JSON list of C-alpha atoms and ligand atoms in Angstrom, two decimals:
[
{"chain": "A", "resi": 220, "resn": "MET", "atom": "CA", "xyz": [67.51, -21.19, 107.08]},
{"chain": "A", "resi": 221, "resn": "LYS", "atom": "CA", "xyz": [69.48, -24.33, 105.86]},
{"chain": "A", "resi": 222, "resn": "LEU", "atom": "CA", "xyz": [67.54, -27.85, 105.34]},
{"chain": "A", "resi": 223, "resn": "LEU", "atom": "CA", "xyz": [68.78, -31.05, 104.30]},
{"chain": "A", "resi": 224, "resn": "PHE", "atom": "CA", "xyz": [66.39, -32.28, 101.63]},
{"chain": "A", "resi": 225, "resn": "ALA", "atom": "CA", "xyz": [66.32, -36.14, 101.93]},
{"chain": "A", "resi": 226, "resn": "THR", "atom": "CA", "xyz": [66.14, -36.90, 97.90]},
{"chain": "A", "resi": 227, "resn": "ALA", "atom": "CA", "xyz": [68.51, -37.93, 95.41]},
{"chain": "A", "resi": 228, "resn": "ASN", "atom": "CA", "xyz": [66.24, -37.04, 92.55]},
{"chain": "A", "resi": 229, "resn": "ALA", "atom": "CA", "xyz": [67.73, -34.00, 90.63]},
{"chain": "A", "resi": 230, "resn": "HIS", "atom": "CA", "xyz": [64.81, -33.01, 89.00]},
{"chain": "A", "resi": 231, "resn": "LYS", "atom": "CA", "xyz": [62.83, -32.73, 92.06]},
{"chain": "A", "resi": 232, "resn": "ALA", "atom": "CA", "xyz": [65.52, -30.87, 93.84]},
{"chain": "A", "resi": 233, "resn": "GLU", "atom": "CA", "xyz": [65.68, -28.30, 90.84]},
{"chain": "A", "resi": 234, "resn": "GLU", "atom": "CA", "xyz": [61.64, -28.03, 91.32]},
{"chain": "A", "resi": 235, "resn": "VAL", "atom": "CA", "xyz": [61.78, -27.32, 95.04]},
{"chain": "A", "resi": 236, "resn": "ARG", "atom": "CA", "xyz": [64.71, -24.98, 94.74]},
{"chain": "A", "resi": 237, "resn": "ALA", "atom": "CA", "xyz": [62.66, -23.03, 92.11]},
{"chain": "A", "resi": 238, "resn": "ILE", "atom": "CA", "xyz": [59.46, -23.13, 94.67]},
{"chain": "A", "resi": 239, "resn": "LEU", "atom": "CA", "xyz": [61.61, -21.94, 97.43]},
{"chain": "A", "resi": 240, "resn": "ASP", "atom": "CA", "xyz": [63.43, -19.24, 95.65]},
{"chain": "A", "resi": 241, "resn": "GLY", "atom": "CA", "xyz": [63.41, -16.07, 97.57]},
{"chain": "A", "resi": 242, "resn": "THR", "atom": "CA", "xyz": [62.40, -17.44, 100.83]},
{"chain": "A", "resi": 243, "resn": "GLY", "atom": "CA", "xyz": [65.79, -17.60, 102.28]},
{"chain": "A", "resi": 244, "resn": "ILE", "atom": "CA", "xyz": [65.37, -21.22, 102.65]},
{"chain": "A", "resi": 245, "resn": "GLU", "atom": "CA", "xyz": [68.62, -22.99, 101.53]},
{"chain": "A", "resi": 246, "resn": "LEU", "atom": "CA", "xyz": [68.57, -26.76, 100.43]},
{"chain": "A", "resi": 247, "resn": "THR", "atom": "CA", "xyz": [71.17, -29.49, 100.27]},
{"chain": "A", "resi": 248, "resn": "THR", "atom": "CA", "xyz": [70.34, -32.82, 99.12]},
{"chain": "A", "resi": 249, "resn": "LEU", "atom": "CA", "xyz": [71.32, -36.48, 99.43]},
{"chain": "A", "resi": 250, "resn": "LEU", "atom": "CA", "xyz": [73.48, -35.79, 95.95]},
{"chain": "A", "resi": 251, "resn": "ASP", "atom": "CA", "xyz": [75.61, -33.62, 98.48]},
{"chain": "A", "resi": 252, "resn": "HIS", "atom": "CA", "xyz": [75.90, -36.19, 101.13]},
{"chain": "A", "resi": 253, "resn": "PRO", "atom": "CA", "xyz": [76.52, -39.62, 99.13]},
{"chain": "A", "resi": 254, "resn": "GLU", "atom": "CA", "xyz": [78.24, -40.75, 102.50]},
{"chain": "A", "resi": 255, "resn": "LEU", "atom": "CA", "xyz": [74.40, -40.98, 103.66]},
{"chain": "A", "resi": 256, "resn": "GLY", "atom": "CA", "xyz": [73.16, -43.67, 101.19]},
{"chain": "A", "resi": 257, "resn": "ASP", "atom": "CA", "xyz": [69.70, -43.96, 100.04]},
{"chain": "A", "resi": 258, "resn": "ALA", "atom": "CA", "xyz": [66.94, -43.14, 102.49]},
{"chain": "A", "resi": 259, "resn": "PRO", "atom": "CA", "xyz": [64.45, -46.07, 102.96]},
{"chain": "A", "resi": 260, "resn": "GLU", "atom": "CA", "xyz": [60.82, -45.97, 102.02]},
{"chain": "A", "resi": 261, "resn": "THR", "atom": "CA", "xyz": [59.27, -49.20, 103.21]},
{"chain": "A", "resi": 262, "resn": "GLY", "atom": "CA", "xyz": [55.76, -47.84, 104.08]},
{"chain": "A", "resi": 263, "resn": "ASP", "atom": "CA", "xyz": [52.33, -48.18, 102.47]},
{"chain": "A", "resi": 264, "resn": "THR", "atom": "CA", "xyz": [51.45, -44.53, 102.76]},
{"chain": "A", "resi": 265, "resn": "PHE", "atom": "CA", "xyz": [52.95, -41.26, 101.57]},
{"chain": "A", "resi": 266, "resn": "GLU", "atom": "CA", "xyz": [53.09, -39.98, 104.98]},
{"chain": "A", "resi": 267, "resn": "HIS", "atom": "CA", "xyz": [54.87, -42.96, 106.47]},
{"chain": "A", "resi": 268, "resn": "ASN", "atom": "CA", "xyz": [57.47, -42.66, 103.50]},
{"chain": "A", "resi": 269, "resn": "ALA", "atom": "CA", "xyz": [58.10, -39.19, 103.90]},
{"chain": "A", "resi": 270, "resn": "LEU", "atom": "CA", "xyz": [58.66, -39.12, 107.51]},
{"chain": "A", "resi": 271, "resn": "GLU", "atom": "CA", "xyz": [60.83, -42.23, 107.34]},
{"chain": "A", "resi": 272, "resn": "LYS", "atom": "CA", "xyz": [63.18, -40.53, 104.88]},
{"chain": "A", "resi": 273, "resn": "ALA", "atom": "CA", "xyz": [63.52, -37.20, 106.80]},
{"chain": "A", "resi": 274, "resn": "GLU", "atom": "CA", "xyz": [63.88, -39.30, 110.12]},
{"chain": "A", "resi": 275, "resn": "TYR", "atom": "CA", "xyz": [66.52, -41.56, 108.79]},
{"chain": "A", "resi": 276, "resn": "VAL", "atom": "CA", "xyz": [68.52, -38.37, 107.62]},
{"chain": "A", "resi": 277, "resn": "PHE", "atom": "CA", "xyz": [68.05, -36.54, 110.90]},
{"chain": "A", "resi": 278, "resn": "ALA", "atom": "CA", "xyz": [69.11, -39.43, 112.91]},
{"chain": "A", "resi": 279, "resn": "LYS", "atom": "CA", "xyz": [72.63, -39.66, 110.77]},
{"chain": "A", "resi": 280, "resn": "THR", "atom": "CA", "xyz": [73.13, -35.94, 110.82]},
{"chain": "A", "resi": 281, "resn": "GLY", "atom": "CA", "xyz": [71.26, -34.20, 113.80]},
{"chain": "A", "resi": 282, "resn": "LEU", "atom": "CA", "xyz": [70.39, -31.29, 110.98]},
{"chain": "A", "resi": 283, "resn": "ALA", "atom": "CA", "xyz": [66.84, -30.02, 110.32]},
{"chain": "A", "resi": 284, "resn": "CYS", "atom": "CA", "xyz": [65.63, -32.27, 107.51]},
{"chain": "A", "resi": 285, "resn": "ILE", "atom": "CA", "xyz": [62.80, -32.46, 104.96]},
{"chain": "A", "resi": 286, "resn": "ALA", "atom": "CA", "xyz": [61.51, -35.17, 102.64]},
{"chain": "A", "resi": 287, "resn": "ASP", "atom": "CA", "xyz": [58.74, -35.62, 100.54]},
{"chain": "A", "resi": 288, "resn": "ASP", "atom": "CA", "xyz": [56.67, -38.71, 99.22]},
{"chain": "A", "resi": 289, "resn": "SER", "atom": "CA", "xyz": [54.82, -38.39, 95.97]},
{"chain": "A", "resi": 290, "resn": "GLY", "atom": "CA", "xyz": [53.12, -40.30, 93.40]},
{"chain": "A", "resi": 291, "resn": "ILE", "atom": "CA", "xyz": [50.21, -40.89, 91.09]},
{"chain": "A", "resi": 292, "resn": "GLU", "atom": "CA", "xyz": [46.84, -42.37, 91.90]},
{"chain": "A", "resi": 293, "resn": "VAL", "atom": "CA", "xyz": [44.83, -43.69, 88.72]},
{"chain": "A", "resi": 294, "resn": "ASP", "atom": "CA", "xyz": [41.07, -44.25, 90.01]},
{"chain": "A", "resi": 295, "resn": "ALA", "atom": "CA", "xyz": [40.47, -46.91, 87.28]},
{"chain": "A", "resi": 296, "resn": "LEU", "atom": "CA", "xyz": [43.15, -48.72, 89.01]},
{"chain": "A", "resi": 297, "resn": "GLY", "atom": "CA", "xyz": [41.84, -48.37, 92.44]},
{"chain": "A", "resi": 298, "resn": "GLY", "atom": "CA", "xyz": [44.31, -45.50, 93.18]},
{"chain": "A", "resi": 299, "resn": "LYS", "atom": "CA", "xyz": [47.54, -47.58, 91.81]},
{"chain": "A", "resi": 300, "resn": "PRO", "atom": "CA", "xyz": [50.45, -46.88, 91.48]},
{"chain": "A", "resi": 301, "resn": "GLY", "atom": "CA", "xyz": [50.36, -44.94, 94.39]},
{"chain": "A", "resi": 302, "resn": "VAL", "atom": "CA", "xyz": [53.14, -45.05, 96.68]},
{"chain": "A", "resi": 303, "resn": "HIS", "atom": "CA", "xyz": [54.56, -47.74, 94.27]},
{"chain": "A", "resi": 304, "resn": "SER", "atom": "CA", "xyz": [54.99, -44.88, 91.40]},
{"chain": "A", "resi": 305, "resn": "LYS", "atom": "CA", "xyz": [58.91, -45.22, 91.40]},
{"chain": "A", "resi": 306, "resn": "ARG", "atom": "CA", "xyz": [58.91, -48.92, 90.71]},
{"chain": "A", "resi": 307, "resn": "PHE", "atom": "CA", "xyz": [55.67, -49.52, 88.99]},
{"chain": "A", "resi": 308, "resn": "SER", "atom": "CA", "xyz": [57.37, -51.55, 86.13]},
{"chain": "A", "resi": 309, "resn": "PRO", "atom": "CA", "xyz": [59.87, -54.19, 86.74]},
{"chain": "A", "resi": 310, "resn": "GLU", "atom": "CA", "xyz": [62.49, -51.83, 84.78]},
{"chain": "A", "resi": 311, "resn": "ALA", "atom": "CA", "xyz": [61.51, -48.87, 87.12]},
{"chain": "A", "resi": 312, "resn": "THR", "atom": "CA", "xyz": [62.26, -46.29, 84.45]},
{"chain": "A", "resi": 313, "resn": "ALA", "atom": "CA", "xyz": [59.97, -43.25, 83.54]},
{"chain": "A", "resi": 314, "resn": "GLU", "atom": "CA", "xyz": [59.60, -44.76, 80.08]},
{"chain": "A", "resi": 315, "resn": "ALA", "atom": "CA", "xyz": [58.44, -48.36, 81.23]},
{"chain": "A", "resi": 316, "resn": "ASN", "atom": "CA", "xyz": [56.43, -47.05, 83.82]},
{"chain": "A", "resi": 317, "resn": "ASN", "atom": "CA", "xyz": [54.46, -44.80, 81.37]},
{"chain": "A", "resi": 318, "resn": "ALA", "atom": "CA", "xyz": [54.21, -47.70, 78.91]},
{"chain": "A", "resi": 319, "resn": "LEU", "atom": "CA", "xyz": [52.95, -50.13, 81.74]},
{"chain": "A", "resi": 320, "resn": "LEU", "atom": "CA", "xyz": [50.12, -47.31, 82.82]},
{"chain": "A", "resi": 321, "resn": "LEU", "atom": "CA", "xyz": [49.22, -46.64, 79.17]},
{"chain": "A", "resi": 322, "resn": "ALA", "atom": "CA", "xyz": [48.82, -50.50, 78.65]},
{"chain": "A", "resi": 323, "resn": "LYS", "atom": "CA", "xyz": [46.63, -51.08, 81.63]},
{"chain": "A", "resi": 324, "resn": "LEU", "atom": "CA", "xyz": [44.41, -48.11, 80.80]},
{"chain": "A", "resi": 325, "resn": "ASP", "atom": "CA", "xyz": [43.99, -49.38, 77.16]},
{"chain": "A", "resi": 326, "resn": "GLY", "atom": "CA", "xyz": [40.51, -49.17, 76.19]},
{"chain": "A", "resi": 327, "resn": "VAL", "atom": "CA", "xyz": [39.45, -47.57, 79.48]},
{"chain": "A", "resi": 328, "resn": "ALA", "atom": "CA", "xyz": [37.29, -44.45, 79.22]},
{"chain": "A", "resi": 329, "resn": "GLU", "atom": "CA", "xyz": [37.33, -43.38, 83.08]},
{"chain": "A", "resi": 330, "resn": "ARG", "atom": "CA", "xyz": [40.87, -41.86, 83.38]},
{"chain": "A", "resi": 331, "resn": "SER", "atom": "CA", "xyz": [40.88, -39.35, 86.55]},
{"chain": "A", "resi": 332, "resn": "ALA", "atom": "CA", "xyz": [43.85, -39.45, 88.56]},
{"chain": "A", "resi": 333, "resn": "ARG", "atom": "CA", "xyz": [45.73, -37.27, 90.87]},
{"chain": "A", "resi": 334, "resn": "PHE", "atom": "CA", "xyz": [49.36, -36.52, 91.97]},
{"chain": "A", "resi": 335, "resn": "ARG", "atom": "CA", "xyz": [49.92, -36.39, 95.93]},
{"chain": "A", "resi": 336, "resn": "CYS", "atom": "CA", "xyz": [52.94, -35.45, 97.81]},
{"chain": "A", "resi": 337, "resn": "VAL", "atom": "CA", "xyz": [53.62, -35.53, 101.43]},
{"chain": "A", "resi": 338, "resn": "LEU", "atom": "CA", "xyz": [56.29, -33.13, 102.75]},
{"chain": "A", "resi": 339, "resn": "ALA", "atom": "CA", "xyz": [57.53, -33.98, 106.33]},
{"chain": "A", "resi": 340, "resn": "TYR", "atom": "CA", "xyz": [59.95, -31.92, 108.52]},
{"chain": "A", "resi": 341, "resn": "VAL", "atom": "CA", "xyz": [62.12, -33.75, 111.12]},
{"chain": "A", "resi": 342, "resn": "GLY", "atom": "CA", "xyz": [64.37, -31.71, 113.47]},
{"chain": "A", "resi": 343, "resn": "PRO", "atom": "CA", "xyz": [65.42, -31.35, 116.86]},
{"chain": "A", "resi": 344, "resn": "ASP", "atom": "CA", "xyz": [62.02, -29.85, 117.92]},
{"chain": "A", "resi": 345, "resn": "GLY", "atom": "CA", "xyz": [60.02, -32.66, 116.38]},
{"chain": "A", "resi": 346, "resn": "LYS", "atom": "CA", "xyz": [58.28, -33.86, 113.44]},
{"chain": "A", "resi": 347, "resn": "ARG", "atom": "CA", "xyz": [55.43, -32.41, 111.15]},
{"chain": "A", "resi": 348, "resn": "THR", "atom": "CA", "xyz": [53.99, -32.84, 108.03]},
{"chain": "A", "resi": 349, "resn": "VAL", "atom": "CA", "xyz": [51.70, -31.27, 105.19]},
{"chain": "A", "resi": 350, "resn": "ASP", "atom": "CA", "xyz": [50.49, -32.48, 101.87]},
{"chain": "A", "resi": 351, "resn": "GLY", "atom": "CA", "xyz": [49.53, -31.07, 98.42]},
{"chain": "A", "resi": 352, "resn": "ARG", "atom": "CA", "xyz": [47.53, -32.66, 95.44]},
{"chain": "A", "resi": 353, "resn": "CYS", "atom": "CA", "xyz": [46.91, -31.90, 91.80]},
{"chain": "A", "resi": 354, "resn": "GLU", "atom": "CA", "xyz": [43.64, -33.46, 90.17]},
{"chain": "A", "resi": 355, "resn": "GLY", "atom": "CA", "xyz": [43.85, -34.34, 86.39]},
{"chain": "A", "resi": 356, "resn": "ARG", "atom": "CA", "xyz": [43.50, -37.15, 83.99]},
{"chain": "A", "resi": 357, "resn": "ILE", "atom": "CA", "xyz": [45.85, -39.73, 81.86]},
{"chain": "A", "resi": 358, "resn": "VAL", "atom": "CA", "xyz": [46.19, -38.99, 78.28]},
{"chain": "A", "resi": 359, "resn": "THR", "atom": "CA", "xyz": [46.42, -41.88, 75.62]},
{"chain": "A", "resi": 360, "resn": "GLU", "atom": "CA", "xyz": [49.92, -40.94, 74.28]},
{"chain": "A", "resi": 361, "resn": "PRO", "atom": "CA", "xyz": [52.78, -39.18, 75.87]},
{"chain": "A", "resi": 362, "resn": "ARG", "atom": "CA", "xyz": [53.30, -35.42, 75.07]},
{"chain": "A", "resi": 363, "resn": "GLY", "atom": "CA", "xyz": [55.89, -32.96, 76.22]},
{"chain": "A", "resi": 364, "resn": "HIS", "atom": "CA", "xyz": [59.60, -32.84, 77.54]},
{"chain": "A", "resi": 365, "resn": "GLU", "atom": "CA", "xyz": [59.69, -30.99, 80.43]},
{"chain": "A", "resi": 366, "resn": "GLY", "atom": "CA", "xyz": [59.40, -32.42, 84.05]},
{"chain": "A", "resi": 367, "resn": "PHE", "atom": "CA", "xyz": [59.95, -35.99, 84.92]},
{"chain": "A", "resi": 368, "resn": "GLY", "atom": "CA", "xyz": [58.22, -39.48, 85.69]},
{"chain": "A", "resi": 369, "resn": "TYR", "atom": "CA", "xyz": [54.50, -39.38, 84.77]},
{"chain": "A", "resi": 370, "resn": "ASP", "atom": "CA", "xyz": [54.33, -36.09, 83.45]},
{"chain": "A", "resi": 371, "resn": "PRO", "atom": "CA", "xyz": [54.05, -36.50, 79.89]},
{"chain": "A", "resi": 372, "resn": "LEU", "atom": "CA", "xyz": [50.94, -38.69, 80.70]},
{"chain": "A", "resi": 373, "resn": "PHE", "atom": "CA", "xyz": [48.91, -36.54, 83.16]},
{"chain": "A", "resi": 374, "resn": "VAL", "atom": "CA", "xyz": [46.80, -33.58, 82.02]},
{"chain": "A", "resi": 375, "resn": "PRO", "atom": "CA", "xyz": [45.93, -31.34, 85.12]},
{"chain": "A", "resi": 376, "resn": "ASP", "atom": "CA", "xyz": [42.39, -29.76, 85.51]},
{"chain": "A", "resi": 377, "resn": "GLU", "atom": "CA", "xyz": [44.08, -26.51, 85.50]},
{"chain": "A", "resi": 378, "resn": "GLY", "atom": "CA", "xyz": [46.87, -26.71, 82.58]},
{"chain": "A", "resi": 379, "resn": "GLY", "atom": "CA", "xyz": [44.58, -25.60, 79.98]},
{"chain": "A", "resi": 380, "resn": "GLY", "atom": "CA", "xyz": [44.74, -29.19, 78.27]},
{"chain": "A", "resi": 381, "resn": "ARG", "atom": "CA", "xyz": [48.50, -29.45, 78.27]},
{"chain": "A", "resi": 382, "resn": "THR", "atom": "CA", "xyz": [50.35, -32.54, 79.87]},
{"chain": "A", "resi": 383, "resn": "MET", "atom": "CA", "xyz": [52.69, -31.42, 82.87]},
{"chain": "A", "resi": 384, "resn": "ALA", "atom": "CA", "xyz": [55.65, -32.11, 80.51]},
{"chain": "A", "resi": 385, "resn": "GLU", "atom": "CA", "xyz": [54.23, -29.32, 78.43]},
{"chain": "A", "resi": 386, "resn": "LEU", "atom": "CA", "xyz": [54.15, -26.86, 81.40]},
{"chain": "A", "resi": 387, "resn": "SER", "atom": "CA", "xyz": [57.35, -24.74, 82.08]},
{"chain": "A", "resi": 388, "resn": "MET", "atom": "CA", "xyz": [58.41, -25.61, 85.38]},
{"chain": "A", "resi": 389, "resn": "ALA", "atom": "CA", "xyz": [57.06, -22.46, 87.03]},
{"chain": "A", "resi": 390, "resn": "GLU", "atom": "CA", "xyz": [53.72, -23.24, 85.48]},
{"chain": "A", "resi": 391, "resn": "LYS", "atom": "CA", "xyz": [53.91, -26.81, 86.92]},
{"chain": "A", "resi": 392, "resn": "ASN", "atom": "CA", "xyz": [55.29, -25.50, 90.35]},
{"chain": "A", "resi": 393, "resn": "ALA", "atom": "CA", "xyz": [52.04, -22.86, 90.70]},
{"chain": "A", "resi": 394, "resn": "ILE", "atom": "CA", "xyz": [49.44, -25.88, 90.45]},
{"chain": "A", "resi": 395, "resn": "SER", "atom": "CA", "xyz": [51.50, -29.28, 91.35]},
{"chain": "A", "resi": 396, "resn": "HIS", "atom": "CA", "xyz": [51.02, -31.51, 94.05]},
{"chain": "A", "resi": 397, "resn": "ARG", "atom": "CA", "xyz": [54.92, -30.61, 95.19]},
{"chain": "A", "resi": 398, "resn": "GLY", "atom": "CA", "xyz": [54.22, -26.94, 94.60]},
{"chain": "A", "resi": 399, "resn": "ARG", "atom": "CA", "xyz": [51.27, -26.86, 96.80]},
{"chain": "A", "resi": 400, "resn": "ALA", "atom": "CA", "xyz": [52.88, -29.04, 99.48]},
{"chain": "A", "resi": 401, "resn": "PHE", "atom": "CA", "xyz": [56.03, -26.95, 99.41]},
{"chain": "A", "resi": 402, "resn": "SER", "atom": "CA", "xyz": [54.12, -23.61, 99.54]},
{"chain": "A", "resi": 403, "resn": "ARG", "atom": "CA", "xyz": [53.10, -24.85, 103.13]},
{"chain": "A", "resi": 404, "resn": "LEU", "atom": "CA", "xyz": [56.46, -25.53, 104.26]},
{"chain": "A", "resi": 405, "resn": "PRO", "atom": "CA", "xyz": [56.49, -22.41, 106.67]},
{"chain": "A", "resi": 406, "resn": "GLU", "atom": "CA", "xyz": [53.57, -24.24, 108.73]},
{"chain": "A", "resi": 407, "resn": "ILE", "atom": "CA", "xyz": [55.85, -26.93, 109.59]},
{"chain": "A", "resi": 408, "resn": "LEU", "atom": "CA", "xyz": [59.14, -25.34, 110.26]},
{"chain": "A", "resi": 409, "resn": "PRO", "atom": "CA", "xyz": [60.14, -24.20, 113.76]},
{"chain": "A", "resi": 410, "resn": "GLY", "atom": "CA", "xyz": [58.81, -20.78, 114.80]},
{"chain": "B", "resi": 688, "resn": "IMP", "atom": "P1", "xyz": [59.20, -40.28, 95.33]},
{"chain": "B", "resi": 688, "resn": "IMP", "atom": "O1", "xyz": [58.53, -39.21, 95.82]},
{"chain": "B", "resi": 688, "resn": "IMP", "atom": "O2", "xyz": [60.51, -39.70, 94.81]},
{"chain": "B", "resi": 688, "resn": "IMP", "atom": "O3", "xyz": [59.04, -41.76, 95.87]},
{"chain": "B", "resi": 688, "resn": "IMP", "atom": "O4", "xyz": [58.50, -40.30, 93.88]},
{"chain": "B", "resi": 688, "resn": "IMP", "atom": "C1", "xyz": [57.68, -41.41, 93.41]},
{"chain": "B", "resi": 688, "resn": "IMP", "atom": "C2", "xyz": [57.40, -41.35, 91.89]},
{"chain": "B", "resi": 688, "resn": "IMP", "atom": "O5", "xyz": [56.33, -40.81, 91.61]},
{"chain": "B", "resi": 688, "resn": "IMP", "atom": "C3", "xyz": [58.56, -40.77, 91.02]},
{"chain": "B", "resi": 688, "resn": "IMP", "atom": "O6", "xyz": [59.67, -41.78, 90.62]},
{"chain": "B", "resi": 688, "resn": "IMP", "atom": "C4", "xyz": [57.67, -40.29, 89.77]},
{"chain": "B", "resi": 688, "resn": "IMP", "atom": "O7", "xyz": [57.49, -41.68, 89.05]},
{"chain": "B", "resi": 688, "resn": "IMP", "atom": "C5", "xyz": [56.23, -40.16, 90.58]},
{"chain": "B", "resi": 688, "resn": "IMP", "atom": "N1", "xyz": [56.37, -38.64, 90.83]},
{"chain": "B", "resi": 688, "resn": "IMP", "atom": "C6", "xyz": [56.29, -38.02, 91.71]},
{"chain": "B", "resi": 688, "resn": "IMP", "atom": "N2", "xyz": [56.12, -36.52, 91.59]},
{"chain": "B", "resi": 688, "resn": "IMP", "atom": "C7", "xyz": [56.00, -36.48, 90.20]},
{"chain": "B", "resi": 688, "resn": "IMP", "atom": "C8", "xyz": [55.89, -35.38, 89.22]},
{"chain": "B", "resi": 688, "resn": "IMP", "atom": "O8", "xyz": [55.87, -34.35, 89.73]},
{"chain": "B", "resi": 688, "resn": "IMP", "atom": "N3", "xyz": [55.87, -35.76, 88.01]},
{"chain": "B", "resi": 688, "resn": "IMP", "atom": "C9", "xyz": [55.76, -37.16, 87.42]},
{"chain": "B", "resi": 688, "resn": "IMP", "atom": "N4", "xyz": [55.84, -38.21, 88.29]},
{"chain": "B", "resi": 688, "resn": "IMP", "atom": "C10", "xyz": [55.95, -37.83, 89.43]}
]
């Protein structure tokens, strides 16, 4: 089956292609369709934004589409940055976002956090969502060079003490919010 994945994030697309390897599902992304522009994400929940992105691309193409919306929730910050993870800092780069997160948690002992991902399908037969999460905590210094975004700051409970950025892509996908959500993709595809 062919699906159009409404993302222009090359790292994310690479992770998801690895998760779906062997399932017979082939993905194209917005990087293959520059004429579609950026999918909007204007809501204040992961579910709203995942559906909004997939609906946007489906409305433009009529093709079966999927989209995910993800982010990190830090308990000491009341769940922030959450849906605003991508643009947490004014610069909106991974380095600036991570520096801001560390500054906000300076001296804070309670560092529990989680990654969340909502995956949406929108196609001619309707729309459906599933989700996934990964519990862990925020370290005080970035470690590792794999992955993207907040990975160097996040130690998942199941990672043996390593940050997400110290795990191989296969190790990350086995426990990550995105790996868990996309392993449930068959539940929302047309039967
Ligand atoms: P979106 O799902 O593309 O809107 O992603 C929102 C933001 O959440 C990303 O730009 C990253 O900052 C963060 N994020 C989402 N998933 C991950 C992940 O797997 N690792 C690290 N950061 C992530």
